[in-house]
C-alpha positions as a Python dict, from the first residue, in 0.01 Angstrom:
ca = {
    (1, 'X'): (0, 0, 0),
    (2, 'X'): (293, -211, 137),
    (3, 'X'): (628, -57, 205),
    (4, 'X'): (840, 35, -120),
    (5, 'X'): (522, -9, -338),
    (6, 'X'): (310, 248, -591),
    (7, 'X'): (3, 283, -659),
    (8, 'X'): (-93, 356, -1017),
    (9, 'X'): (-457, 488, -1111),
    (10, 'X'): (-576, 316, -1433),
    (11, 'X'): (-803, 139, -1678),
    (12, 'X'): (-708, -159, -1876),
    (13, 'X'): (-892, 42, -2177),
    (14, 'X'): (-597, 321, -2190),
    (15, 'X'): (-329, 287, -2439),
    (16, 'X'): (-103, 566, -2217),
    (17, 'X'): (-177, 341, -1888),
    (18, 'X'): (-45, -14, -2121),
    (19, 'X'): (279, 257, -2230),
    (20, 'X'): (338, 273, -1864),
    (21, 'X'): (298, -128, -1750),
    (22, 'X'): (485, -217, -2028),
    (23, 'X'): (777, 2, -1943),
    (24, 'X'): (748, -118, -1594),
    (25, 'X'): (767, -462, -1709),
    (26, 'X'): (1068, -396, -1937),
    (27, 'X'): (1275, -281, -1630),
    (28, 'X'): (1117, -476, -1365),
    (29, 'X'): (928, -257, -1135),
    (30, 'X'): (615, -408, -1228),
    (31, 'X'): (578, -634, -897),
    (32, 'X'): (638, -313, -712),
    (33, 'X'): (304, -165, -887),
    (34, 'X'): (-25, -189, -699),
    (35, 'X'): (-286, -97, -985),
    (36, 'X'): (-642, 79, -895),
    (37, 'X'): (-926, 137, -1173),
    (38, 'X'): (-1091, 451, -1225),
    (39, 'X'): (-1319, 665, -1479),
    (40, 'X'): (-1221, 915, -1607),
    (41, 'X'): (-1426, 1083, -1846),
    (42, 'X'): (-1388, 1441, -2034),
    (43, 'X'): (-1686, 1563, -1926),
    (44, 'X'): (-1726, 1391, -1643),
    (45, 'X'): (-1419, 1484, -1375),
    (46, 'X'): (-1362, 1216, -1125),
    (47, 'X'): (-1328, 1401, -732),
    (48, 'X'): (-1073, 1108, -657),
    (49, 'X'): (-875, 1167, -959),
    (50, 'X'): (-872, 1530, -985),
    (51, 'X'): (-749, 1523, -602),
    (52, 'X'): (-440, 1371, -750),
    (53, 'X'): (-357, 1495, -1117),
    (54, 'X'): (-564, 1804, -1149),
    (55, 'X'): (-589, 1778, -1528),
    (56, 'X'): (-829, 1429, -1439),
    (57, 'X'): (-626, 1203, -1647),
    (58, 'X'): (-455, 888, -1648),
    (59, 'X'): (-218, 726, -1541),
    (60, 'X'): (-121, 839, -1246),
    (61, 'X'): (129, 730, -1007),
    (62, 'X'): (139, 798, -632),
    (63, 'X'): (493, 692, -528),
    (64, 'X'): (538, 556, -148),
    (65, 'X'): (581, 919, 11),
    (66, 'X'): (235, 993, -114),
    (67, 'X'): (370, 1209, -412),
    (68, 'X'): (185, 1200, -727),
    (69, 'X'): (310, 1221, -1088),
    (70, 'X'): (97, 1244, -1418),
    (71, 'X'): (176, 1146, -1779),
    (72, 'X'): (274, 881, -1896),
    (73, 'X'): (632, 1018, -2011),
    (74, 'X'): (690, 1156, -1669),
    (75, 'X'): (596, 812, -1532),
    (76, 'X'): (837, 613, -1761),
    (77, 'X'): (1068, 828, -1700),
    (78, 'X'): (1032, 776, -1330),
    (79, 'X'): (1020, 404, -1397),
    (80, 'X'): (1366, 383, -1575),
    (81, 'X'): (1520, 586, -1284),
    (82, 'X'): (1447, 293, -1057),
    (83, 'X'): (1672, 24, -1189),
    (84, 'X'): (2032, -6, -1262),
    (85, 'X'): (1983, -220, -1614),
    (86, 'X'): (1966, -64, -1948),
    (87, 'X'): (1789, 257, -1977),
    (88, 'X'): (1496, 288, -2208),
    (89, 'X'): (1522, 650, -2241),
    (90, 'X'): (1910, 663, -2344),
    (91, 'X'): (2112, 930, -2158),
    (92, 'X'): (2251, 1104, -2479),
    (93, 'X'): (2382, 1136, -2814),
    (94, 'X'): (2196, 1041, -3120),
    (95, 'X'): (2044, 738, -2948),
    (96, 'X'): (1826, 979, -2699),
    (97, 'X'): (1701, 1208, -2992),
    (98, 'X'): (1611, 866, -3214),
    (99, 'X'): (1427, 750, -2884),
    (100, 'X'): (1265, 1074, -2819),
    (101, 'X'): (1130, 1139, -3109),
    (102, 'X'): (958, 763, -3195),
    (103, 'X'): (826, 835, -2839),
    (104, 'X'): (681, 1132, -3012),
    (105, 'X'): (546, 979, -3296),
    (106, 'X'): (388, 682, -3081),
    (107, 'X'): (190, 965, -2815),
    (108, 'X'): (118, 1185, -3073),
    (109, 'X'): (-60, 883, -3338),
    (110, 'X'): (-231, 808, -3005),
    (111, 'X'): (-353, 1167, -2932),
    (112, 'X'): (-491, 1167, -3276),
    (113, 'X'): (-661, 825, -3222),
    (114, 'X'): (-838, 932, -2885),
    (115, 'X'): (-923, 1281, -3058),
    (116, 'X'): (-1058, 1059, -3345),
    (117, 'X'): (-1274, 830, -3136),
    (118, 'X'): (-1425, 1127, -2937),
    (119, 'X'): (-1516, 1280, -3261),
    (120, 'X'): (-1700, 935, -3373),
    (121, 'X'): (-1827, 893, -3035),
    (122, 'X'): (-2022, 1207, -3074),
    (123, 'X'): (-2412, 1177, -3230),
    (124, 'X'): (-2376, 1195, -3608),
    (125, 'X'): (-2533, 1529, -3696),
    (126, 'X'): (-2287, 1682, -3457),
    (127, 'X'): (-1994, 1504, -3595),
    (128, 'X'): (-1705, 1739, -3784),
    (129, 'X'): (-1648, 1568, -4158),
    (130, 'X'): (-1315, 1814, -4168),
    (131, 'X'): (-1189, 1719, -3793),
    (132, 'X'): (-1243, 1289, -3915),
    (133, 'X'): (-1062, 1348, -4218),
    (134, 'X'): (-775, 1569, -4087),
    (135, 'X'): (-765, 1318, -3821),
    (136, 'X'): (-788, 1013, -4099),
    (137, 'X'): (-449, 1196, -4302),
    (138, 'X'): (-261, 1235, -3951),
    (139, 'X'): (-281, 852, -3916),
    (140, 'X'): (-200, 744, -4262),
    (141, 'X'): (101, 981, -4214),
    (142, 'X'): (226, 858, -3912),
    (143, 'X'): (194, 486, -4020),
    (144, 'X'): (374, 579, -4342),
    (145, 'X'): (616, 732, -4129),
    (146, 'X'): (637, 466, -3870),
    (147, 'X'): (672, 223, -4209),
    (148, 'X'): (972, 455, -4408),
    (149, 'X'): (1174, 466, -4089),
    (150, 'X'): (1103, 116, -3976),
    (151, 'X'): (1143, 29, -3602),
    (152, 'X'): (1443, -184, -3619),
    (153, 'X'): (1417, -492, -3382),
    (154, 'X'): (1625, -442, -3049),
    (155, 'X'): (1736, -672, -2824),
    (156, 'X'): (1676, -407, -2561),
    (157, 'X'): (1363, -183, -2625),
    (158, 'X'): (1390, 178, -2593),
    (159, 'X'): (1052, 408, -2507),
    (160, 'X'): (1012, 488, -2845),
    (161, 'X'): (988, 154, -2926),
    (162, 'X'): (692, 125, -2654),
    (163, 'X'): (521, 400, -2745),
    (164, 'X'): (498, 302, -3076),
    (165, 'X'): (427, -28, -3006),
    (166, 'X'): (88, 80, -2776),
    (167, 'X'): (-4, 294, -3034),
    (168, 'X'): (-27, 31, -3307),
    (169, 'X'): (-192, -197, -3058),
    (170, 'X'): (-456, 53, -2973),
    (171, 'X'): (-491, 140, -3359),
}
């Protein structure tokens, strides 16, 4: 890595990796990102991976003094802390809580989608018919949700609206 860059450990397949380059994009850090693909698998812990985060997940960040952080909130968070512009995670009031909380709803509908597709991914005879449909009512209620409260159209995105945003992508 080059002097005031990161490195961030990835895979263009995960929705919580895209939260993270898109929030880097929306404040402008993303040139100071230097991305490196891994697999990481449930079952299968990666040595290089668990090294850094040691819950073997992604993304990860390692920041220029070798420091590592893990989750994609934690990341963003990190992210918005770098630049003077506007903030997507709003420092207070009502704004915050509204922010917060569609960040939420957008990692949470994606927790339920990953949960969903391990489920399917498993052989059929194995498969839980109560875990699909619990998981199949959690979606439609999050999208109704996600519809009733409607994700106004800002000239300045907040991480809520990311979140969301990945998670309908991913969907």
């Amino acid at each position: 890595m080059t002097a005031g860059t990161m490195k961030l450990l990835w895979s263009s397949r995960s929705p919580f990796v895209r939260k993270v380059m898109v929030a880097a994009h929306e404040v402008g850090v993303a040139g100071r990102i230097v991305t490196e693909r891994v697999v990481v698998s449930a079952n299968k812990p990666s040595a290089e991976v668990m090294a850094l985060n040691p819950l073997n997940k992604i993304p990860t960040l390692i920041l220029q003094d070798g420091a590592t952080l893990y989750d994609s909130r934690v990341i963003c968070e990190y992210l918005d802390s770098l630049h003077h512009g506007p903030k997507l995670l709003p420092s207070g009031g009502a704004e915050r809580w509204q922010a917060l909380k569609r960040q939420a709803l957008g990692d949470g509908l994606l927790d339920v989608l990953i949960l969903r597709l391990v489920e399917q991914n498993r052989p059929r005879e194995l498969q839980s018919e109560s875990h699909l449909a619990a998981y199949r009512l959690k979606i439609a209620a999050a999208l109704d949700r996600i519809e009733a409260e409607g994700l106004e159209l800002a000239e300045q995105p907040d991480i809520g609206h990311i979140a969301i945003g990945c998670a309908l992508g991913y969907l």
